mmCIF file of C-alpha atoms and ligand atoms in Angstrom:
data_model
loop_
_atom_site.group_PDB
_atom_site.id
_atom_site.type_symbol
_atom_site.label_atom_id
_atom_site.label_comp_id
_atom_site.label_asym_id
_atom_site.label_seq_id
_atom_site.Cartn_x
_atom_site.Cartn_y
_atom_site.Cartn_z
ATOM 1 C CA UNK A 1 0.346 -17.320 13.672
ATOM 2 C CA UNK A 2 0.343 -14.930 10.733
ATOM 3 C CA UNK A 3 3.616 -14.493 8.872
ATOM 4 C CA UNK A 4 4.986 -10.959 8.824
ATOM 5 C CA UNK A 5 5.490 -8.843 5.701
ATOM 6 C CA UNK A 6 7.746 -5.826 5.397
ATOM 7 C CA UNK A 7 7.040 -3.818 2.248
ATOM 8 C CA UNK A 8 9.058 -0.815 1.147
ATOM 9 C CA UNK A 9 7.413 2.055 -0.702
ATOM 10 C CA UNK A 10 10.080 4.049 -2.483
ATOM 11 C CA UNK A 11 7.555 6.704 -3.566
ATOM 12 C CA UNK A 12 9.106 8.974 -6.239
ATOM 13 C CA UNK A 13 12.707 8.184 -5.344
ATOM 14 C CA UNK A 14 15.419 6.143 -7.015
ATOM 15 C CA UNK A 15 17.868 6.088 -9.878
ATOM 16 C CA UNK A 16 19.295 3.228 -11.934
ATOM 17 C CA UNK A 17 22.664 2.989 -10.232
ATOM 18 C CA UNK A 18 21.385 3.801 -6.743
ATOM 19 C CA UNK A 19 18.663 1.144 -7.054
ATOM 20 C CA UNK A 20 21.153 -1.534 -7.970
ATOM 21 C CA UNK A 21 23.490 -0.701 -5.105
ATOM 22 C CA UNK A 22 20.608 -0.575 -2.637
ATOM 23 C CA UNK A 23 19.066 -3.878 -3.665
ATOM 24 C CA UNK A 24 22.385 -5.737 -3.837
ATOM 25 C CA UNK A 25 23.234 -4.527 -0.367
ATOM 26 C CA UNK A 26 19.863 -5.699 0.955
ATOM 27 C CA UNK A 27 20.034 -9.074 -0.776
ATOM 28 C CA UNK A 28 23.399 -9.941 0.666
ATOM 29 C CA UNK A 29 22.011 -9.757 4.178
ATOM 30 C CA UNK A 30 18.323 -10.682 3.974
ATOM 31 C CA UNK A 31 17.057 -13.925 5.392
ATOM 32 C CA UNK A 32 13.872 -15.458 4.071
ATOM 33 C CA UNK A 33 12.381 -15.667 7.566
ATOM 34 C CA UNK A 34 10.352 -12.575 6.765
ATOM 35 C CA UNK A 35 8.487 -11.866 3.547
ATOM 36 C CA UNK A 36 9.669 -8.637 2.052
ATOM 37 C CA UNK A 37 8.674 -6.546 -0.956
ATOM 38 C CA UNK A 38 9.748 -3.335 -2.645
ATOM 39 C CA UNK A 39 7.181 -1.110 -4.359
ATOM 40 C CA UNK A 40 9.116 0.992 -6.838
ATOM 41 C CA UNK A 41 8.326 3.676 -9.443
ATOM 42 C CA UNK A 42 7.026 2.271 -12.758
ATOM 43 C CA UNK A 43 10.153 2.992 -14.857
ATOM 44 C CA UNK A 44 12.294 0.863 -12.555
ATOM 45 C CA UNK A 45 10.140 -2.261 -12.686
ATOM 46 C CA UNK A 46 12.132 -3.800 -15.542
ATOM 47 C CA UNK A 47 15.435 -3.191 -13.806
ATOM 48 C CA UNK A 48 14.105 -4.392 -10.477
ATOM 49 C CA UNK A 49 12.520 -7.562 -11.825
ATOM 50 C CA UNK A 50 15.983 -8.508 -13.074
ATOM 51 C CA UNK A 51 17.568 -7.673 -9.740
ATOM 52 C CA UNK A 52 15.115 -9.351 -7.385
ATOM 53 C CA UNK A 53 14.116 -12.327 -9.558
ATOM 54 C CA UNK A 54 14.827 -15.568 -7.704
ATOM 55 C CA UNK A 55 15.496 -13.790 -4.396
ATOM 56 C CA UNK A 56 13.324 -13.397 -1.308
ATOM 57 C CA UNK A 57 12.413 -9.833 -2.296
ATOM 58 C CA UNK A 58 9.056 -9.565 -4.072
ATOM 59 C CA UNK A 59 8.337 -6.738 -6.472
ATOM 60 C CA UNK A 60 5.477 -4.272 -6.216
ATOM 61 C CA UNK A 61 4.139 -1.141 -7.876
ATOM 62 C CA UNK A 62 2.718 1.942 -6.220
ATOM 63 C CA UNK A 63 -0.433 2.403 -8.266
ATOM 64 C CA UNK A 64 -2.545 0.723 -10.936
ATOM 65 C CA UNK A 65 -5.164 1.874 -13.390
ATOM 66 C CA UNK A 66 -8.680 0.680 -12.744
ATOM 67 C CA UNK A 67 -8.900 0.057 -16.518
ATOM 68 C CA UNK A 68 -7.285 -2.839 -18.364
ATOM 69 C CA UNK A 69 -6.364 -0.916 -21.532
ATOM 70 C CA UNK A 70 -7.514 2.031 -23.599
ATOM 71 C CA UNK A 71 -7.136 5.774 -24.037
ATOM 72 C CA UNK A 72 -5.890 6.598 -20.534
ATOM 73 C CA UNK A 73 -2.739 8.622 -21.155
ATOM 74 C CA UNK A 74 -0.146 8.194 -18.454
ATOM 75 C CA UNK A 75 -1.821 5.236 -16.778
ATOM 76 C CA UNK A 76 -0.386 1.751 -16.225
ATOM 77 C CA UNK A 77 -2.556 -1.372 -16.251
ATOM 78 C CA UNK A 78 -2.431 -4.462 -14.086
ATOM 79 C CA UNK A 79 -1.498 -6.582 -17.100
ATOM 80 C CA UNK A 80 1.571 -4.414 -17.654
ATOM 81 C CA UNK A 81 2.583 -4.692 -14.008
ATOM 82 C CA UNK A 82 2.215 -8.438 -14.150
ATOM 83 C CA UNK A 83 4.435 -8.650 -17.253
ATOM 84 C CA UNK A 84 7.225 -7.009 -15.282
ATOM 85 C CA UNK A 85 7.038 -9.470 -12.418
ATOM 86 C CA UNK A 86 4.968 -7.491 -9.929
ATOM 87 C CA UNK A 87 3.316 -9.454 -7.153
ATOM 88 C CA UNK A 88 2.010 -6.519 -5.138
ATOM 89 C CA UNK A 89 0.488 -3.148 -5.871
ATOM 90 C CA UNK A 90 -0.336 -0.393 -3.404
ATOM 91 C CA UNK A 91 -3.856 0.996 -3.744
ATOM 92 C CA UNK A 92 -5.422 3.854 -1.828
ATOM 93 C CA UNK A 93 -2.208 5.368 -0.513
ATOM 94 C CA UNK A 94 -3.087 8.620 1.228
ATOM 95 C CA UNK A 95 -0.811 10.573 -1.115
ATOM 96 C CA UNK A 96 -2.851 9.287 -4.080
ATOM 97 C CA UNK A 97 -6.113 9.938 -2.253
ATOM 98 C CA UNK A 98 -5.108 13.499 -1.343
ATOM 99 C CA UNK A 99 -3.118 14.629 -4.383
ATOM 100 C CA UNK A 100 -4.536 12.609 -7.272
ATOM 101 C CA UNK A 101 -8.239 12.678 -6.522
ATOM 102 C CA UNK A 102 -8.540 9.004 -5.689
ATOM 103 C CA UNK A 103 -11.737 8.664 -3.688
ATOM 104 C CA UNK A 104 -13.128 5.509 -2.133
ATOM 105 C CA UNK A 105 -14.951 4.388 -5.295
ATOM 106 C CA UNK A 106 -11.845 4.740 -7.438
ATOM 107 C CA UNK A 107 -9.712 2.954 -4.869
ATOM 108 C CA UNK A 108 -12.247 0.125 -4.827
ATOM 109 C CA UNK A 109 -12.072 -0.084 -8.646
ATOM 110 C CA UNK A 110 -8.267 -0.206 -8.531
ATOM 111 C CA UNK A 111 -8.414 -2.934 -5.893
ATOM 112 C CA UNK A 112 -10.660 -4.969 -8.204
ATOM 113 C CA UNK A 113 -8.299 -4.345 -11.141
ATOM 114 C CA UNK A 114 -5.352 -5.650 -9.122
ATOM 115 C CA UNK A 115 -7.197 -8.863 -8.342
ATOM 116 C CA UNK A 116 -8.277 -9.295 -11.978
ATOM 117 C CA UNK A 117 -4.610 -9.411 -12.916
ATOM 118 C CA UNK A 118 -3.485 -11.723 -10.139
ATOM 119 C CA UNK A 119 -1.749 -8.979 -8.176
ATOM 120 C CA UNK A 120 -1.983 -8.703 -4.394
ATOM 121 C CA UNK A 121 -3.349 -5.271 -3.520
ATOM 122 C CA UNK A 122 -1.892 -3.572 -0.462
ATOM 123 C CA UNK A 123 -4.949 -1.539 0.478
ATOM 124 C CA UNK A 124 -4.060 1.558 2.509
ATOM 125 C CA UNK A 125 -6.462 3.205 4.902
ATOM 126 C CA UNK A 126 -5.844 5.988 7.382
ATOM 127 C CA UNK A 127 -7.194 9.149 8.925
ATOM 128 C CA UNK A 128 -5.853 12.706 8.854
ATOM 129 C CA UNK A 129 -4.843 14.506 12.021
ATOM 130 C CA UNK A 130 -8.019 16.606 11.937
ATOM 131 C CA UNK A 131 -10.122 13.451 11.639
ATOM 132 C CA UNK A 132 -8.314 11.834 14.566
ATOM 133 C CA UNK A 133 -8.655 14.914 16.711
ATOM 134 C CA UNK A 134 -12.352 15.121 16.051
ATOM 135 C CA UNK A 135 -12.825 11.473 17.020
ATOM 136 C CA UNK A 136 -13.580 10.265 13.492
ATOM 137 C CA UNK A 137 -10.777 7.735 13.089
ATOM 138 C CA UNK A 138 -12.976 4.635 13.110
ATOM 139 C CA UNK A 139 -15.642 6.231 10.904
ATOM 140 C CA UNK A 140 -13.058 7.103 8.257
ATOM 141 C CA UNK A 141 -11.325 3.724 8.361
ATOM 142 C CA UNK A 142 -14.664 1.905 8.204
ATOM 143 C CA UNK A 143 -15.784 3.975 5.204
ATOM 144 C CA UNK A 144 -12.511 3.260 3.383
ATOM 145 C CA UNK A 145 -12.581 -0.499 3.887
ATOM 146 C CA UNK A 146 -16.340 -0.842 3.392
ATOM 147 C CA UNK A 147 -16.062 0.722 -0.079
ATOM 148 C CA UNK A 148 -13.811 -2.155 -1.117
ATOM 149 C CA UNK A 149 -15.888 -4.828 0.596
ATOM 150 C CA UNK A 150 -19.086 -3.533 -1.033
ATOM 151 C CA UNK A 151 -17.484 -3.473 -4.472
ATOM 152 C CA UNK A 152 -15.537 -6.731 -4.441
ATOM 153 C CA UNK A 153 -16.990 -8.781 -1.563
ATOM 154 C CA UNK A 154 -15.358 -9.580 1.764
ATOM 155 C CA UNK A 155 -13.865 -12.813 0.384
ATOM 156 C CA UNK A 156 -11.484 -10.853 -1.834
ATOM 157 C CA UNK A 157 -9.689 -9.550 1.248
ATOM 158 C CA UNK A 158 -8.287 -13.066 1.505
ATOM 159 C CA UNK A 159 -6.141 -12.206 -1.518
ATOM 160 C CA UNK A 160 -5.111 -8.785 -0.231
ATOM 161 C CA UNK A 161 -3.008 -7.113 2.434
ATOM 162 C CA UNK A 162 -4.274 -4.144 4.459
ATOM 163 C CA UNK A 163 -2.103 -1.278 5.613
ATOM 164 C CA UNK A 164 -3.083 1.212 8.290
ATOM 165 C CA UNK A 165 -1.249 4.435 7.547
ATOM 166 C CA UNK A 166 -2.350 7.385 9.667
ATOM 167 C CA UNK A 167 -1.784 10.396 7.407
ATOM 168 C CA UNK A 168 -0.292 12.412 10.288
ATOM 169 C CA UNK A 169 2.449 9.808 10.769
ATOM 170 C CA UNK A 170 3.606 9.593 7.140
ATOM 171 C CA UNK A 171 6.982 11.168 6.572
ATOM 172 C CA UNK A 172 6.591 13.290 9.686
ATOM 173 C CA UNK A 173 8.808 11.376 12.083
ATOM 174 C CA UNK A 174 5.755 11.253 14.344
ATOM 175 C CA UNK A 175 4.851 7.590 14.448
ATOM 176 C CA UNK A 176 1.653 6.275 16.003
ATOM 177 C CA UNK A 177 2.254 4.656 19.356
ATOM 178 C CA UNK A 178 2.053 0.860 19.287
ATOM 179 C CA UNK A 179 -1.195 1.121 21.276
ATOM 180 C CA UNK A 180 -2.727 3.566 18.807
ATOM 181 C CA UNK A 181 -1.809 1.284 15.913
ATOM 182 C CA UNK A 182 -3.050 -1.830 17.721
ATOM 183 C CA UNK A 183 -6.390 -0.170 18.424
ATOM 184 C CA UNK A 184 -7.032 0.602 14.744
ATOM 185 C CA UNK A 185 -5.690 -2.761 13.552
ATOM 186 C CA UNK A 186 -8.001 -4.557 15.982
ATOM 187 C CA UNK A 187 -10.892 -2.407 14.775
ATOM 188 C CA UNK A 188 -10.129 -3.312 11.159
ATOM 189 C CA UNK A 189 -9.821 -7.004 11.918
ATOM 190 C CA UNK A 190 -13.037 -6.878 13.935
ATOM 191 C CA UNK A 191 -14.913 -5.232 11.089
ATOM 192 C CA UNK A 192 -13.833 -7.985 8.705
ATOM 193 C CA UNK A 193 -14.451 -10.669 11.368
ATOM 194 C CA UNK A 194 -18.078 -9.597 11.626
ATOM 195 C CA UNK A 195 -18.436 -10.792 8.017
ATOM 196 C CA UNK A 196 -15.917 -13.646 7.933
ATOM 197 C CA UNK A 197 -14.094 -14.602 11.122
ATOM 198 C CA UNK A 198 -11.718 -17.124 9.540
ATOM 199 C CA UNK A 199 -10.635 -14.722 6.847
ATOM 200 C CA UNK A 200 -10.135 -11.942 9.411
ATOM 201 C CA UNK A 201 -7.907 -14.192 11.482
ATOM 202 C CA UNK A 202 -5.543 -14.757 8.562
ATOM 203 C CA UNK A 203 -5.660 -11.190 7.255
ATOM 204 C CA UNK A 204 -2.323 -9.415 7.172
ATOM 205 C CA UNK A 205 -2.543 -5.826 8.439
ATOM 206 C CA UNK A 206 0.624 -3.726 8.078
ATOM 207 C CA UNK A 207 1.352 -0.487 9.878
ATOM 208 C CA UNK A 208 2.925 2.416 7.983
ATOM 209 C CA UNK A 209 4.023 5.875 9.043
ATOM 210 C CA UNK A 210 7.519 6.775 10.210
ATOM 211 C CA UNK A 211 8.534 3.186 10.947
ATOM 212 C CA UNK A 212 12.244 3.130 11.742
ATOM 213 C CA UNK A 213 14.759 0.610 12.984
ATOM 214 C CA UNK A 214 14.314 2.090 16.473
ATOM 215 C CA UNK A 215 10.530 1.665 16.722
ATOM 216 C CA UNK A 216 9.829 -1.350 14.486
ATOM 217 C CA UNK A 217 10.202 -4.084 17.099
ATOM 218 C CA UNK A 218 7.706 -2.592 19.553
ATOM 219 C CA UNK A 219 5.248 -1.972 16.729
ATOM 220 C CA UNK A 220 5.557 -5.494 15.330
ATOM 221 C CA UNK A 221 5.102 -6.952 18.828
ATOM 222 C CA UNK A 222 1.456 -5.820 18.865
ATOM 223 C CA UNK A 223 -1.044 -8.643 18.398
ATOM 224 C CA UNK A 224 -2.689 -7.273 15.263
ATOM 225 C CA UNK A 225 0.327 -5.670 13.580
ATOM 226 C CA UNK A 226 1.586 -8.066 10.934
ATOM 227 C CA UNK A 227 4.452 -6.054 9.525
ATOM 228 C CA UNK A 228 5.088 -2.664 8.015
ATOM 229 C CA UNK A 229 4.765 -0.473 4.953
ATOM 230 C CA UNK A 230 7.960 1.503 5.024
ATOM 231 C CA UNK A 231 8.603 4.772 3.189
ATOM 232 C CA UNK A 232 11.789 6.696 3.917
ATOM 233 C CA UNK A 233 13.563 3.860 5.721
ATOM 234 C CA UNK A 234 13.169 1.560 2.693
ATOM 235 C CA UNK A 235 15.645 3.756 0.809
ATOM 236 C CA UNK A 236 18.473 2.943 3.206
ATOM 237 C CA UNK A 237 19.656 -0.678 3.150
ATOM 238 C CA UNK A 238 20.755 -0.803 6.801
ATOM 239 C CA UNK A 239 17.483 0.703 8.024
ATOM 240 C CA UNK A 240 15.264 -1.534 5.910
ATOM 241 C CA UNK A 241 17.223 -4.621 6.933
ATOM 242 C CA UNK A 242 16.997 -3.701 10.597
ATOM 243 C CA UNK A 243 13.214 -3.364 10.219
ATOM 244 C CA UNK A 244 13.040 -6.754 8.470
ATOM 245 C CA UNK A 245 15.068 -8.296 11.249
ATOM 246 C CA UNK A 246 12.779 -6.749 13.868
ATOM 247 C CA UNK A 247 9.908 -8.530 12.095
ATOM 248 C CA UNK A 248 11.685 -11.895 12.158
ATOM 249 C CA UNK A 249 12.193 -11.699 15.911
ATOM 250 C CA UNK A 250 8.468 -11.507 16.658
HETATM 251 P P1 13P B 301 7.309 6.940 5.894
HETATM 252 O O1 13P B 301 7.799 5.608 6.403
HETATM 253 O O2 13P B 301 8.366 7.714 5.157
HETATM 254 O O3 13P B 301 6.627 7.733 6.964
HETATM 255 O O4 13P B 301 6.183 6.630 4.789
HETATM 256 C C1 13P B 301 5.174 5.754 5.085
HETATM 257 C C2 13P B 301 4.425 5.457 3.859
HETATM 258 O O5 13P B 301 3.692 6.280 3.340
HETATM 259 C C3 13P B 301 4.604 4.138 3.256
HETATM 260 O O6 13P B 301 3.649 3.912 2.267
#
């Protein structure tokens, strides 16, 4: 059975003293029965690597440059993330795709950059509401994952985590039903299985989009849902812990 992972994505939230209080409160009550990670804004990586070092919380970033160094003002490379203790990095989050012009080719390049630096990419895919309503969900998801497979090869997914995040469920309070999530997760796993069945079987696929303490257990009970990528609820210790505990009970 695949182990579950619960990853928090703080997005552009946090503050030095609030971060410390939040993480200390989580640490005191976390068990290591579930793998957990926090993907924090770049400026907090140094603080967070000190706070989570030696605990069961892994550190992650929310973006990465596709370049390793050079004249790319404002960008952060994989080597820099690694120096600050990052294990994970989110690539292809729908907010980056929609607001920062990150298309499939760029996401694929960022995925490759993460692997070059020994980071585990959390590759996000997901359709908009309009795409779902016009029956394009699988076409969109397939296009997003195929771009990465074509660029890096299917074998590299063995060093990555996937996250299905329907855009219409992010920060809206409108979560996908467990059946809707399961359907897309099974589609994703099937697409990878067509190329490498063993790899697909071990592939971790997280669900993200309005996961809360109240809906996490039913989501994590689905056969192809291997944990969650949690936005808003990862900023509240009690909520994040309850979601982690829901994952340990599966
Ligand atoms: P919410 O959990 O706030 O809906 O955010 C999901 C998300 O985008 C995580 O990456």
